[in-house]
Amino acid sequence: MTNQSKKMESPITIVTASCERILLHSNLAIDKSLQMEGNVTWVGTSSMEVCIKVFQFKGEEKVEVMQSFFNMVARDKSNKSSPLPPLLLNNDEERRLFAEGEENSRRRKESSKISLDNVPPNEEERQLIHQLHIQMKKEIQKNGGNLPVQFANMKDSSFESLVLMQPQNRNIHHKIFGGYLMRKAFELAWSSTFVYSGVPPIYIALDETHFLAPIEIGDSVRFSSQISFTSGNNIIVNVVADVISPRYYSKSVEEGIISVVKPTEPFNISKFKKTTNIFRFAFRCPGVDSVRQIMPQSYDETITFVEGRRIFQEIQSLVKT
């Protein structure tokens, strides 16, 4: 590296912390070009919100077809938070967007406080869980001890894929690009919904997604999908991305030769995996009034069901508006 390039090196790195939500407002025409616009709408101490809008021309009219917000954070060379310069607001529209960004930041903090990872379901959700339990018992009794065909056990709606991370999918930091992970998760979610419903689904939205840890080139990532909630012809699908890295159970020696550590205990994949993302997709199945109702059996599945219901209700409110 030359002295000149060293001087041009940035003292901070900008990384993606989370994607707020990717909401599709209308169907995309495959024979029309897309126009994308991005703006920094809010800046905090070391984080900022970036709004991305996608437009498509329908005749002479420029129509917004998709919108998303990305939360970006600044890191210094030691991977610690780095301060960002304040955002200058020059007009009422910029001040309005900044206020919305501030509200989004506050809402993110509040939503983490009521997450089912931290607090139990609320009273309405507890009543729903009990009603679901009673409904399942009655349906099984009426059907001679078997679950009727219009229902499906949640554990039977799971699918998996294992993908090797290749260098062509790296970002500027030489880690795996988050957009590539989104794409692979979407493909599995769409296929899982198709298999479950028998109908090619229509994408509605991707819920808020956090990037918990970087993924290295050469890692293997296991994508695991599960139908978490159904209502009418709507389906919520969770896709969990787990890094399963050979680095966790092998070591490098001189000249790049890999020497596998001799096993001293039974193989347990959970010791070698690390969850990096949880994607939650919303789909609609056109041409049918309803799909099979998903039925949780364990407490973990019930919590997954309640989370899926929360996402469905929030997305429905946004779609209607």
Coordinates of C-alpha atoms in Angstrom, one line a residue:
M1 CA 0.0 0.0 0.0
T2 CA 1.4 3.4 -1.0
N3 CA 1.7 6.4 1.3
Q4 CA -1.0 8.2 -0.8
S5 CA -3.5 5.3 -0.4
K6 CA -2.8 5.2 3.4
K7 CA -3.7 8.8 3.7
M8 CA -7.0 8.3 1.8
E9 CA -8.0 5.4 4.1
S10 CA -11.2 6.1 6.0
P11 CA -10.9 6.1 9.8
I12 CA -14.4 4.6 10.2
T13 CA -16.3 1.8 8.7
I14 CA -20.1 1.8 8.0
V15 CA -21.9 -1.5 8.5
T16 CA -25.5 -2.6 8.3
A17 CA -27.0 -3.2 11.8
S18 CA -30.5 -4.0 10.7
C19 CA -33.1 -3.7 7.9
E20 CA -36.3 -2.1 9.2
R21 CA -38.8 -3.7 6.8
I22 CA -39.1 -4.2 3.1
L23 CA -42.7 -3.6 2.1
L24 CA -44.0 -4.1 -1.4
H25 CA -46.8 -1.6 -2.2
S26 CA -47.8 -3.0 -5.6
N27 CA -46.7 -5.7 -8.1
L28 CA -43.6 -5.1 -10.1
A29 CA -43.8 -5.1 -13.9
I30 CA -41.0 -7.2 -15.4
D31 CA -40.8 -5.1 -18.6
K32 CA -40.4 -1.8 -16.8
S33 CA -37.2 -0.3 -15.4
L34 CA -36.8 0.4 -11.7
Q35 CA -35.6 3.7 -10.2
M36 CA -34.1 3.7 -6.7
E37 CA -33.6 6.6 -4.4
G38 CA -31.7 6.7 -1.1
N39 CA -31.5 9.3 1.6
V40 CA -30.0 9.6 5.0
T41 CA -33.1 10.6 7.0
W42 CA -31.8 10.5 10.6
V43 CA -28.4 10.6 12.4
G44 CA -27.8 9.7 16.0
T45 CA -24.5 9.5 17.9
S46 CA -23.0 6.6 16.0
S47 CA -25.9 5.3 13.9
M48 CA -28.0 6.6 11.1
E49 CA -31.2 5.7 9.2
V50 CA -31.2 5.4 5.4
C51 CA -34.5 5.3 3.5
I52 CA -34.5 3.4 0.2
K53 CA -37.5 3.8 -2.2
V54 CA -38.1 2.0 -5.4
F55 CA -40.1 3.5 -8.2
Q56 CA -41.5 2.3 -11.4
F57 CA -43.2 4.2 -14.2
K58 CA -46.7 3.2 -15.1
G59 CA -47.4 5.2 -18.2
E60 CA -46.3 8.8 -17.4
E61 CA -46.8 8.3 -13.7
K62 CA -43.9 7.6 -11.3
V63 CA -45.2 5.1 -8.7
E64 CA -43.5 4.1 -5.5
V65 CA -43.6 0.3 -5.4
M66 CA -41.3 -0.5 -2.5
Q67 CA -39.8 1.1 0.6
S68 CA -37.4 0.1 3.3
F69 CA -35.3 1.6 6.1
F70 CA -31.8 0.5 6.9
N71 CA -30.1 1.2 10.2
M72 CA -26.3 1.7 9.6
V73 CA -23.7 2.1 12.3
A74 CA -20.2 3.6 12.3
R75 CA -17.2 1.6 13.7
D76 CA -13.6 2.6 14.2
K77 CA -10.6 0.3 13.5
S78 CA -11.0 -1.4 16.9
N79 CA -14.7 -2.1 16.1
K80 CA -16.0 0.4 18.6
S81 CA -18.7 2.9 18.1
S82 CA -17.5 6.0 16.2
P83 CA -19.3 9.4 16.3
L84 CA -21.0 10.7 13.2
P85 CA -21.4 14.3 12.1
P86 CA -24.9 15.7 12.7
L87 CA -27.4 15.9 9.8
L88 CA -28.2 19.5 8.6
L89 CA -31.9 20.1 8.0
N90 CA -32.6 22.7 5.4
N91 CA -36.4 22.6 4.9
D92 CA -39.7 21.3 6.4
E93 CA -39.6 18.1 4.5
E94 CA -36.1 17.2 5.8
R95 CA -37.3 18.1 9.3
R96 CA -40.3 15.8 8.9
L97 CA -38.2 12.9 7.8
F98 CA -35.8 13.4 10.6
A99 CA -38.6 13.4 13.1
E100 CA -39.9 10.1 11.6
G101 CA -36.4 8.7 11.9
E102 CA -36.2 9.7 15.5
E103 CA -39.6 8.0 16.1
N104 CA -38.4 4.9 14.3
S105 CA -35.3 4.8 16.6
R106 CA -37.5 5.1 19.7
R107 CA -39.9 2.4 18.5
R108 CA -37.1 0.0 17.9
K109 CA -35.9 0.4 21.5
E110 CA -39.5 0.0 22.8
S111 CA -40.2 -3.1 20.7
S112 CA -37.1 -4.8 22.1
K113 CA -38.6 -4.3 25.6
I114 CA -41.8 -6.2 24.7
S115 CA -40.1 -8.9 22.6
L116 CA -41.2 -12.4 23.5
D117 CA -37.5 -13.1 24.2
N118 CA -37.8 -10.8 27.2
V119 CA -41.4 -10.8 28.4
P120 CA -44.3 -13.4 28.3
P121 CA -47.3 -13.0 26.0
N122 CA -49.8 -10.4 26.9
E123 CA -53.3 -11.3 28.3
E124 CA -55.0 -11.4 24.8
E125 CA -52.2 -13.7 23.5
R126 CA -52.5 -16.0 26.5
Q127 CA -56.2 -16.3 25.9
L128 CA -55.5 -17.1 22.2
I129 CA -53.0 -19.8 23.2
H130 CA -55.6 -21.4 25.5
Q131 CA -58.2 -21.3 22.8
L132 CA -55.8 -22.8 20.3
H133 CA -55.1 -25.7 22.7
I134 CA -58.9 -26.3 23.2
Q135 CA -59.5 -26.1 19.5
M136 CA -56.7 -28.6 18.7
K137 CA -58.0 -31.1 21.3
K138 CA -61.6 -30.9 19.9
E139 CA -60.5 -31.3 16.3
I140 CA -58.4 -34.3 17.1
Q141 CA -61.2 -36.0 19.0
K142 CA -63.6 -35.4 16.2
N143 CA -61.2 -36.9 13.7
G144 CA -60.5 -40.2 15.5
G145 CA -57.3 -39.1 17.2
N146 CA -55.8 -37.6 14.1
L147 CA -55.3 -33.9 13.0
P148 CA -57.8 -33.0 10.2
V149 CA -56.4 -32.3 6.8
Q150 CA -57.3 -28.5 7.1
F151 CA -54.6 -28.3 9.8
A152 CA -50.9 -29.0 9.9
N153 CA -48.4 -29.4 12.7
M154 CA -45.8 -26.7 12.8
K155 CA -42.9 -29.2 13.0
D156 CA -44.0 -30.6 9.7
S157 CA -43.6 -27.3 7.9
S158 CA -39.8 -27.0 8.2
F159 CA -37.3 -27.1 5.4
E160 CA -33.5 -26.6 5.2
S161 CA -30.7 -25.8 2.8
L162 CA -26.9 -25.6 3.4
V163 CA -24.9 -23.1 1.3
L164 CA -21.2 -22.6 1.0
M165 CA -20.2 -18.9 1.1
Q166 CA -18.3 -18.0 -2.0
P167 CA -15.9 -15.0 -2.6
Q168 CA -18.0 -13.5 -5.4
N169 CA -20.7 -12.7 -2.7
R170 CA -18.3 -10.7 -0.5
N171 CA -18.9 -7.0 0.4
I172 CA -16.3 -4.2 0.6
H173 CA -15.2 -5.5 4.0
H174 CA -14.5 -9.0 2.6
K175 CA -17.4 -10.5 4.5
I176 CA -20.5 -12.1 2.9
F177 CA -22.9 -9.4 1.6
G178 CA -26.1 -9.2 3.6
G179 CA -28.2 -8.8 0.5
Y180 CA -27.0 -12.3 -0.7
L181 CA -28.2 -13.8 2.6
M182 CA -31.6 -12.1 2.2
R183 CA -31.9 -13.6 -1.3
K184 CA -31.1 -17.1 -0.2
A185 CA -33.5 -16.8 2.7
F186 CA -36.2 -15.4 0.4
E187 CA -35.7 -18.4 -2.0
L188 CA -36.1 -20.9 0.8
A189 CA -39.1 -19.0 2.3
W190 CA -40.9 -18.7 -1.1
S191 CA -40.3 -22.4 -1.9
S192 CA -41.4 -23.5 1.6
T193 CA -44.6 -21.5 1.2
F194 CA -45.2 -23.0 -2.3
V195 CA -44.8 -26.5 -0.9
Y196 CA -47.0 -25.9 2.1
S197 CA -49.9 -24.2 0.2
G198 CA -49.6 -25.7 -3.3
V199 CA -50.0 -22.2 -4.7
P200 CA -47.2 -19.9 -6.0
P201 CA -47.2 -17.2 -3.4
I202 CA -46.9 -13.4 -3.8
Y203 CA -44.4 -11.6 -1.7
I204 CA -45.8 -9.0 0.7
A205 CA -43.1 -7.9 3.1
L206 CA -39.9 -8.8 5.0
D207 CA -40.1 -7.9 8.6
E208 CA -37.3 -6.2 10.6
T209 CA -34.0 -8.1 10.3
H210 CA -30.9 -7.7 12.4
F211 CA -27.4 -8.7 11.2
L212 CA -26.0 -10.2 14.4
A213 CA -22.5 -11.2 13.2
P214 CA -20.4 -11.1 10.0
I215 CA -20.1 -14.2 7.9
E216 CA -16.7 -15.2 6.5
I217 CA -15.9 -16.5 3.0
G218 CA -15.7 -20.3 3.2
D219 CA -18.3 -20.6 6.0
S220 CA -21.3 -22.9 5.5
V221 CA -24.6 -21.3 6.3
R222 CA -27.7 -23.4 7.1
F223 CA -31.0 -21.8 6.3
S224 CA -33.9 -23.3 8.2
S225 CA -37.5 -22.3 7.3
Q226 CA -40.7 -22.8 9.3
I227 CA -44.2 -21.7 8.8
S228 CA -45.0 -19.7 11.9
F229 CA -48.5 -18.3 11.3
T230 CA -51.4 -18.6 8.8
S231 CA -54.6 -16.6 8.5
G232 CA -56.9 -17.0 5.5
N233 CA -54.5 -17.1 2.5
N234 CA -51.7 -15.3 4.3
I235 CA -48.6 -17.1 5.5
I236 CA -45.7 -15.9 7.7
V237 CA -42.4 -17.8 7.3
N238 CA -39.4 -17.7 9.5
V239 CA -35.9 -18.4 8.1
V240 CA -33.0 -18.7 10.5
A241 CA -29.5 -18.4 9.2
D242 CA -26.9 -20.4 11.2
V243 CA -23.2 -20.3 10.4
I244 CA -21.7 -23.8 10.6
S245 CA -18.0 -23.1 10.2
P246 CA -15.2 -25.7 9.8
R247 CA -13.0 -23.2 11.6
Y248 CA -14.8 -24.2 14.8
Y249 CA -13.5 -27.7 14.7
S250 CA -10.4 -27.6 12.5
K251 CA -7.1 -25.7 12.7
S252 CA -4.7 -24.4 10.2
V253 CA -1.0 -25.4 10.2
E254 CA 1.9 -24.3 8.1
E255 CA 1.6 -23.8 4.3
G256 CA -2.2 -23.7 4.5
I257 CA -2.7 -27.4 5.2
I258 CA -5.8 -28.1 7.3
S259 CA -5.5 -30.5 10.1
V260 CA -8.8 -31.7 11.5
V261 CA -8.9 -32.0 15.3
K262 CA -9.4 -35.6 16.4
P263 CA -12.8 -36.1 17.9
T264 CA -12.9 -36.5 21.7
E265 CA -16.7 -36.5 22.1
P266 CA -19.8 -37.3 20.0
F267 CA -20.4 -35.0 17.1
N268 CA -22.9 -32.2 18.1
I269 CA -23.6 -29.6 15.4
S270 CA -25.0 -27.1 17.9
K271 CA -21.5 -26.6 19.2
F272 CA -20.3 -25.4 15.8
K273 CA -23.2 -23.1 14.8
K274 CA -23.9 -19.5 15.4
T275 CA -27.1 -17.7 14.5
T276 CA -26.5 -14.6 12.4
N277 CA -30.0 -13.7 11.1
I278 CA -33.7 -14.4 11.6
F279 CA -35.7 -13.4 8.5
R280 CA -39.5 -13.2 8.7
F281 CA -41.4 -13.1 5.4
A282 CA -45.0 -12.4 4.7
F283 CA -46.7 -14.0 1.6
R284 CA -50.2 -14.2 0.2
C285 CA -51.5 -17.2 -1.8
P286 CA -53.7 -15.9 -4.6
G287 CA -56.7 -17.9 -5.9
V288 CA -57.5 -19.6 -2.6
D289 CA -59.6 -18.4 0.3
S290 CA -57.5 -20.1 2.9
V291 CA -54.5 -22.4 3.5
R292 CA -54.0 -25.1 6.1
Q293 CA -54.0 -23.6 9.6
I294 CA -50.7 -24.1 11.3
M295 CA -50.9 -25.7 14.8
P296 CA -48.1 -25.4 17.3
Q297 CA -47.5 -28.3 19.8
S298 CA -44.7 -27.2 22.1
Y299 CA -44.3 -24.0 24.1
D300 CA -41.4 -22.9 21.8
E301 CA -43.7 -23.4 18.8
T302 CA -46.5 -21.5 20.5
I303 CA -44.2 -18.5 21.1
T304 CA -43.2 -18.7 17.4
F305 CA -46.9 -18.7 16.5
V306 CA -47.6 -15.6 18.6
E307 CA -44.6 -13.8 17.1
G308 CA -45.8 -14.6 13.6
R309 CA -49.3 -13.3 14.5
R310 CA -47.8 -10.0 15.8
I311 CA -45.9 -9.6 12.5
F312 CA -49.0 -10.4 10.4
Q313 CA -51.1 -7.9 12.3
E314 CA -48.5 -5.1 12.0
I315 CA -48.0 -5.8 8.3
Q316 CA -51.7 -5.9 7.6
S317 CA -52.1 -2.4 9.2
L318 CA -49.3 -1.1 7.0
V319 CA -50.7 -2.7 3.8
K320 CA -54.2 -1.2 4.4
T321 CA -52.7 2.3 4.8

